[in-house]
Short mmCIF file of C-alpha atoms and ligand atoms in Angstrom, two decimals:
data_model
loop_
_atom_site.label_atom_id
_atom_site.label_comp_id
_atom_site.label_asym_id
_atom_site.label_seq_id
_atom_site.Cartn_x
_atom_site.Cartn_y
_atom_site.Cartn_z
CA MET K 1223 7.67 22.60 -3.63
CA THR K 1224 8.34 20.48 -6.71
CA ASP K 1225 5.68 18.39 -8.30
CA ALA K 1226 6.21 14.74 -9.10
CA PRO K 1227 7.63 14.28 -12.62
CA GLY K 1228 5.01 13.61 -15.24
CA LEU K 1229 2.22 15.10 -13.18
CA SER K 1230 1.49 18.51 -14.53
CA SER K 1231 -2.13 19.11 -13.67
CA ALA K 1232 -1.73 19.88 -9.97
CA GLY K 1233 0.85 22.49 -10.98
CA ALA K 1234 4.42 23.12 -9.84
CA ASP K 1235 3.36 25.53 -7.11
CA ALA K 1236 0.38 23.51 -5.93
CA THR K 1237 -0.24 23.38 -2.20
CA LEU K 1238 -0.79 20.17 -0.31
CA ALA K 1239 -4.55 20.84 -0.37
CA ASP K 1240 -4.40 21.35 -4.15
CA ARG K 1241 -2.62 18.05 -4.66
CA VAL K 1242 -5.05 16.13 -2.44
CA ALA K 1243 -7.98 17.66 -4.32
CA TRP K 1244 -6.33 16.90 -7.66
CA ILE K 1245 -5.68 13.26 -6.77
CA SER K 1246 -9.26 12.81 -5.55
CA ASP K 1247 -10.55 14.15 -8.87
CA GLN K 1248 -8.18 11.96 -10.86
CA VAL K 1249 -9.16 8.87 -8.89
CA SER K 1250 -12.83 9.51 -9.36
CA ASP K 1251 -12.37 10.17 -13.10
CA ALA K 1252 -10.40 6.94 -13.51
CA ALA K 1253 -12.99 5.03 -11.50
CA HIS K 1254 -15.85 6.34 -13.63
CA ALA K 1255 -13.94 5.55 -16.80
CA ALA K 1256 -13.68 1.96 -15.55
CA GLY K 1257 -17.38 1.80 -14.67
CA ARG K 1258 -16.58 1.98 -10.97
CA THR K 1259 -17.06 4.55 -8.19
CA SER K 1260 -14.42 6.10 -5.99
CA ASP K 1261 -16.08 4.94 -2.75
CA GLU K 1262 -14.85 1.43 -3.48
CA ILE K 1263 -11.28 2.79 -3.55
CA THR K 1264 -9.14 3.54 -0.48
CA LEU K 1265 -6.50 6.21 -0.94
CA ILE K 1266 -3.44 5.55 1.21
CA ALA K 1267 -0.97 8.45 1.49
CA ILE K 1268 2.59 7.09 1.57
CA THR K 1269 4.49 9.46 3.84
CA LYS K 1270 7.87 7.69 4.03
CA PHE K 1271 10.82 10.02 4.75
CA HIS K 1272 8.43 12.89 5.48
CA PRO K 1273 8.05 14.41 8.96
CA VAL K 1274 5.03 13.76 11.17
CA SER K 1275 3.96 17.38 10.64
CA LEU K 1276 3.05 16.44 7.07
CA VAL K 1277 0.87 13.59 8.30
CA ARG K 1278 -0.89 16.04 10.61
CA GLU K 1279 -1.55 18.40 7.69
CA LEU K 1280 -2.94 15.57 5.60
CA HIS K 1281 -5.11 14.43 8.48
CA ALA K 1282 -6.48 17.97 8.74
CA LEU K 1283 -7.34 17.71 5.03
CA GLY K 1284 -9.38 14.61 5.75
CA LEU K 1285 -7.00 11.73 5.03
CA ARG K 1286 -7.00 8.81 7.47
CA ASP K 1287 -5.01 6.06 5.75
CA PHE K 1288 -1.22 6.38 5.78
CA GLY K 1289 1.54 4.08 4.62
CA GLU K 1290 5.19 3.58 5.49
CA ASN K 1291 7.77 1.11 4.22
CA ARG K 1292 10.31 0.94 7.06
CA HIS K 1293 9.41 -0.53 10.40
CA GLN K 1294 11.57 1.78 12.51
CA ASP K 1295 10.17 4.97 10.95
CA ALA K 1296 6.64 3.67 10.91
CA ARG K 1297 6.70 2.71 14.57
CA GLU K 1298 8.05 6.13 15.59
CA LYS K 1299 5.47 8.02 13.53
CA ALA K 1300 2.60 5.90 14.78
CA ALA K 1301 3.68 6.55 18.37
CA GLU K 1302 4.10 10.31 17.84
CA LEU K 1303 0.70 10.56 16.17
CA ASP K 1304 -1.13 8.41 18.65
CA ASP K 1305 -3.58 11.28 19.36
CA LEU K 1306 -4.99 11.12 15.80
CA ASP K 1307 -7.45 8.56 14.42
CA LEU K 1308 -5.17 7.09 11.76
CA ARG K 1309 -4.95 3.74 10.04
CA TRP K 1310 -1.35 2.72 9.33
CA HIS K 1311 -0.53 0.52 6.38
CA PHE K 1312 2.81 -1.22 6.29
CA VAL K 1313 3.94 -1.54 2.66
CA GLY K 1314 7.67 -2.40 2.85
CA GLN K 1315 9.66 -5.58 2.82
CA LEU K 1316 9.32 -7.21 6.20
CA GLN K 1317 11.74 -9.33 8.23
CA SER K 1318 9.98 -12.30 9.78
CA LYS K 1319 11.19 -11.50 13.27
CA LYS K 1320 9.71 -7.96 13.02
CA ALA K 1321 6.26 -9.04 11.87
CA ARG K 1322 4.65 -9.06 15.29
CA GLN K 1323 6.09 -5.64 16.14
CA VAL K 1324 4.65 -4.17 12.94
CA ARG K 1325 1.27 -5.56 13.76
CA GLU K 1326 1.24 -3.60 17.02
CA TYR K 1327 0.69 -0.31 15.18
CA ALA K 1328 -0.30 -1.30 11.65
CA SER K 1329 -3.96 -1.88 10.80
CA VAL K 1330 -2.99 -3.48 7.51
CA ILE K 1331 0.18 -5.23 6.33
CA HIS K 1332 0.47 -5.23 2.54
CA SER K 1333 3.68 -7.24 2.20
CA ILE K 1334 3.02 -10.82 3.29
CA ASP K 1335 5.07 -12.72 0.72
CA ARG K 1336 6.13 -15.98 2.32
CA VAL K 1337 4.94 -18.69 4.66
CA ALA K 1338 7.49 -17.65 7.31
CA LEU K 1339 5.61 -14.36 7.71
CA VAL K 1340 2.26 -16.11 7.87
CA ASP K 1341 3.67 -18.34 10.61
CA GLN K 1342 4.81 -15.35 12.68
CA LEU K 1343 1.32 -13.86 12.64
CA ALA K 1344 -0.67 -17.08 12.61
CA GLU K 1345 -2.07 -16.75 16.11
CA VAL K 1346 -2.16 -13.02 16.89
CA THR K 1347 -5.36 -11.61 18.38
CA PRO K 1348 -7.18 -9.67 17.26
CA PRO K 1349 -6.38 -10.78 13.70
CA VAL K 1350 -4.52 -8.40 11.41
CA ASP K 1351 -5.68 -7.44 7.92
CA VAL K 1352 -3.17 -8.47 5.26
CA PHE K 1353 -2.49 -8.50 1.57
CA LEU K 1354 -0.36 -11.15 -0.10
CA GLN K 1355 2.34 -9.38 -2.09
CA PHE K 1356 3.42 -10.74 -5.48
CA ASN K 1357 6.51 -10.06 -7.54
CA LEU K 1358 5.53 -9.18 -11.12
CA THR K 1359 9.16 -9.11 -12.32
CA ASP K 1360 11.69 -11.86 -13.03
CA ASP K 1361 14.05 -10.40 -10.43
CA PRO K 1362 13.86 -12.53 -7.28
CA ALA K 1363 15.42 -9.67 -5.25
CA ARG K 1364 12.22 -7.64 -5.55
CA GLY K 1365 9.69 -8.13 -2.77
CA GLY K 1366 6.77 -10.44 -3.33
CA ALA K 1367 5.96 -14.11 -3.76
CA ARG K 1368 6.14 -15.81 -7.14
CA PRO K 1369 2.75 -15.79 -8.87
CA GLU K 1370 2.89 -19.59 -9.19
CA ASP K 1371 2.95 -19.82 -5.38
CA ALA K 1372 -0.33 -17.90 -5.01
CA ARG K 1373 -2.53 -20.86 -4.16
CA ALA K 1374 -0.16 -22.35 -1.59
CA LEU K 1375 0.41 -19.00 0.12
CA ALA K 1376 -3.32 -18.25 0.18
CA GLU K 1377 -3.98 -21.67 1.70
CA SER K 1378 -1.44 -21.08 4.44
CA ALA K 1379 -2.94 -17.64 5.19
CA ALA K 1380 -6.45 -19.11 5.19
CA ALA K 1381 -5.40 -21.63 7.84
CA ALA K 1382 -4.00 -18.91 10.15
CA SER K 1383 -6.56 -17.47 12.58
CA GLY K 1384 -4.35 -14.39 13.13
CA LEU K 1385 -4.68 -13.20 9.54
CA ARG K 1386 -7.69 -11.71 7.79
CA LEU K 1387 -6.81 -11.95 4.14
CA LEU K 1388 -7.96 -8.93 2.15
CA GLY K 1389 -6.43 -9.73 -1.24
CA VAL K 1390 -3.30 -9.20 -3.32
CA MET K 1391 -0.69 -6.46 -3.62
CA ALA K 1392 2.06 -5.63 -6.11
CA VAL K 1393 4.31 -2.89 -7.42
CA ALA K 1394 4.35 -2.51 -11.22
CA PRO K 1395 7.71 -3.50 -12.79
CA LEU K 1396 9.94 -0.63 -13.92
CA GLY K 1397 10.21 -0.05 -17.65
CA GLU K 1398 7.11 -2.03 -18.51
CA ASP K 1399 3.61 -0.90 -19.40
CA PRO K 1400 1.82 -1.12 -16.02
CA ARG K 1401 -1.59 -2.08 -17.39
CA PRO K 1402 -0.72 -5.67 -18.44
CA ALA K 1403 1.24 -6.10 -15.22
CA PHE K 1404 -1.83 -5.10 -13.20
CA ALA K 1405 -3.94 -7.42 -15.36
CA ARG K 1406 -1.61 -10.25 -14.28
CA LEU K 1407 -2.10 -9.20 -10.67
CA ARG K 1408 -5.85 -9.31 -11.12
CA GLY K 1409 -5.51 -12.91 -12.37
CA ILE K 1410 -3.39 -13.80 -9.32
CA GLY K 1411 -6.11 -12.21 -7.19
CA GLU K 1412 -8.65 -14.59 -8.73
CA VAL K 1413 -6.53 -17.54 -7.65
CA VAL K 1414 -6.35 -16.14 -4.11
CA SER K 1415 -10.09 -15.44 -3.92
CA SER K 1416 -10.81 -18.97 -5.13
CA VAL K 1417 -9.19 -20.05 -1.83
CA VAL K 1418 -10.62 -17.25 0.37
CA PRO K 1419 -13.76 -15.89 -1.34
CA SER K 1420 -13.82 -12.66 0.69
CA ALA K 1421 -10.22 -11.79 -0.31
CA THR K 1422 -11.07 -9.71 -3.37
CA ALA K 1423 -9.17 -6.48 -2.65
CA ILE K 1424 -6.26 -5.33 -4.82
CA SER K 1425 -3.53 -3.04 -3.46
CA ALA K 1426 -1.95 -1.55 -6.57
CA GLY K 1427 -1.27 1.83 -8.11
CA MET K 1428 1.26 4.49 -7.17
CA SER K 1429 1.69 8.13 -8.25
CA HIS K 1430 2.47 7.28 -11.87
CA ASP K 1431 0.27 4.30 -12.53
CA PHE K 1432 -2.87 4.59 -10.39
CA ARG K 1433 -5.12 5.08 -13.43
CA GLU K 1434 -3.97 1.78 -14.96
CA ALA K 1435 -4.36 0.09 -11.57
CA ILE K 1436 -7.92 1.40 -11.18
CA ALA K 1437 -8.72 0.12 -14.67
CA GLU K 1438 -7.58 -3.33 -13.51
CA GLY K 1439 -9.65 -3.32 -10.35
CA ALA K 1440 -7.39 -1.77 -7.70
CA THR K 1441 -9.22 -1.09 -4.43
CA HIS K 1442 -6.29 0.31 -2.42
CA LEU K 1443 -4.00 2.93 -3.97
CA ARG K 1444 -0.62 3.67 -2.41
CA ILE K 1445 0.15 7.24 -3.44
CA GLY K 1446 3.30 9.04 -2.31
CA THR K 1447 4.85 11.87 -4.30
CA ALA K 1448 1.69 12.92 -6.16
CA ILE K 1449 0.28 13.92 -2.76
CA THR K 1450 3.34 14.85 -0.72
CA GLY K 1451 5.57 16.37 -3.39
CA ASN K 1452 9.06 14.97 -3.81
CA ARG K 1453 10.47 13.05 -0.91
CA PRO K 1454 13.23 14.77 1.08
CA PRO K 1455 16.62 13.07 0.66
CA ARG K 1456 17.25 10.45 3.28
CA ASP K 1457 20.24 10.89 5.56
C1 LIG F 324 7.04 4.56 -1.89
C2 LIG F 324 6.01 3.53 -2.18
C3 LIG F 324 4.80 3.89 -2.80
C4 LIG F 324 4.48 5.31 -3.26
O1 LIG F 324 5.26 5.63 -4.38
P1 LIG F 324 5.02 7.02 -5.19
O2 LIG F 324 5.65 6.75 -6.51
O3 LIG F 324 5.72 8.07 -4.42
O4 LIG F 324 3.57 7.25 -5.29
C5 LIG F 324 3.86 2.88 -3.01
N1 LIG F 324 4.09 1.60 -2.66
C6 LIG F 324 5.23 1.22 -2.06
C7 LIG F 324 5.42 -0.21 -1.70
C8 LIG F 324 6.23 2.17 -1.81
O5 LIG F 324 7.38 1.77 -1.23
#
């Protein structure tokens, strides 16, 4: 099994258990370096494109939080793994008309980026935990709301009884130092928590930038390849 590029410490022939142990160590080191502790950080294993057998192995290693970015795949995996106590996190771009279907299996939706999505979920019971996703790039094709719309989007989420707003989410832009990008996200999070004081969580940090995200206050890491190894090609 090949290791993710740039990650040498877990070793090229590391087992799944080795990689999980390595990530846990790295997360706790980064947390301590930032004056934080790892119990305030939720590690979400992103298992997209991987078979359900991998999720079962990770569950056996103690992981409970799993993330997927495509509704179809996520729904199938959640159904097949219904016998396990898992929390599913939906992290992909979401069509408005699919929002209520996602909520049927997902404990947390990380990609609420427009009022149309808030409207779809406004009255669901019980309420669903959500993050507001922001686009830290200048490319409008990337998922996420514009940072300048943070207050308005937070206000619309605050008014919806079907949503429990946890905080903000983003993916670091490619080809840019992630630390200042995550610092911007932290600032956006302050705008959001000025509207909903309990919404202080930050979903940020992937295999290659989780240390920078932790340094900027991330509470929910979305880690794929550093745990799972490289993703199989998609057919
Ligand atoms: C795939 C994905 C991740 C995990 O990425 P890795 O680089 O494999 O850690 C995190 N967040 C989102 C939104 C993703 O789509």
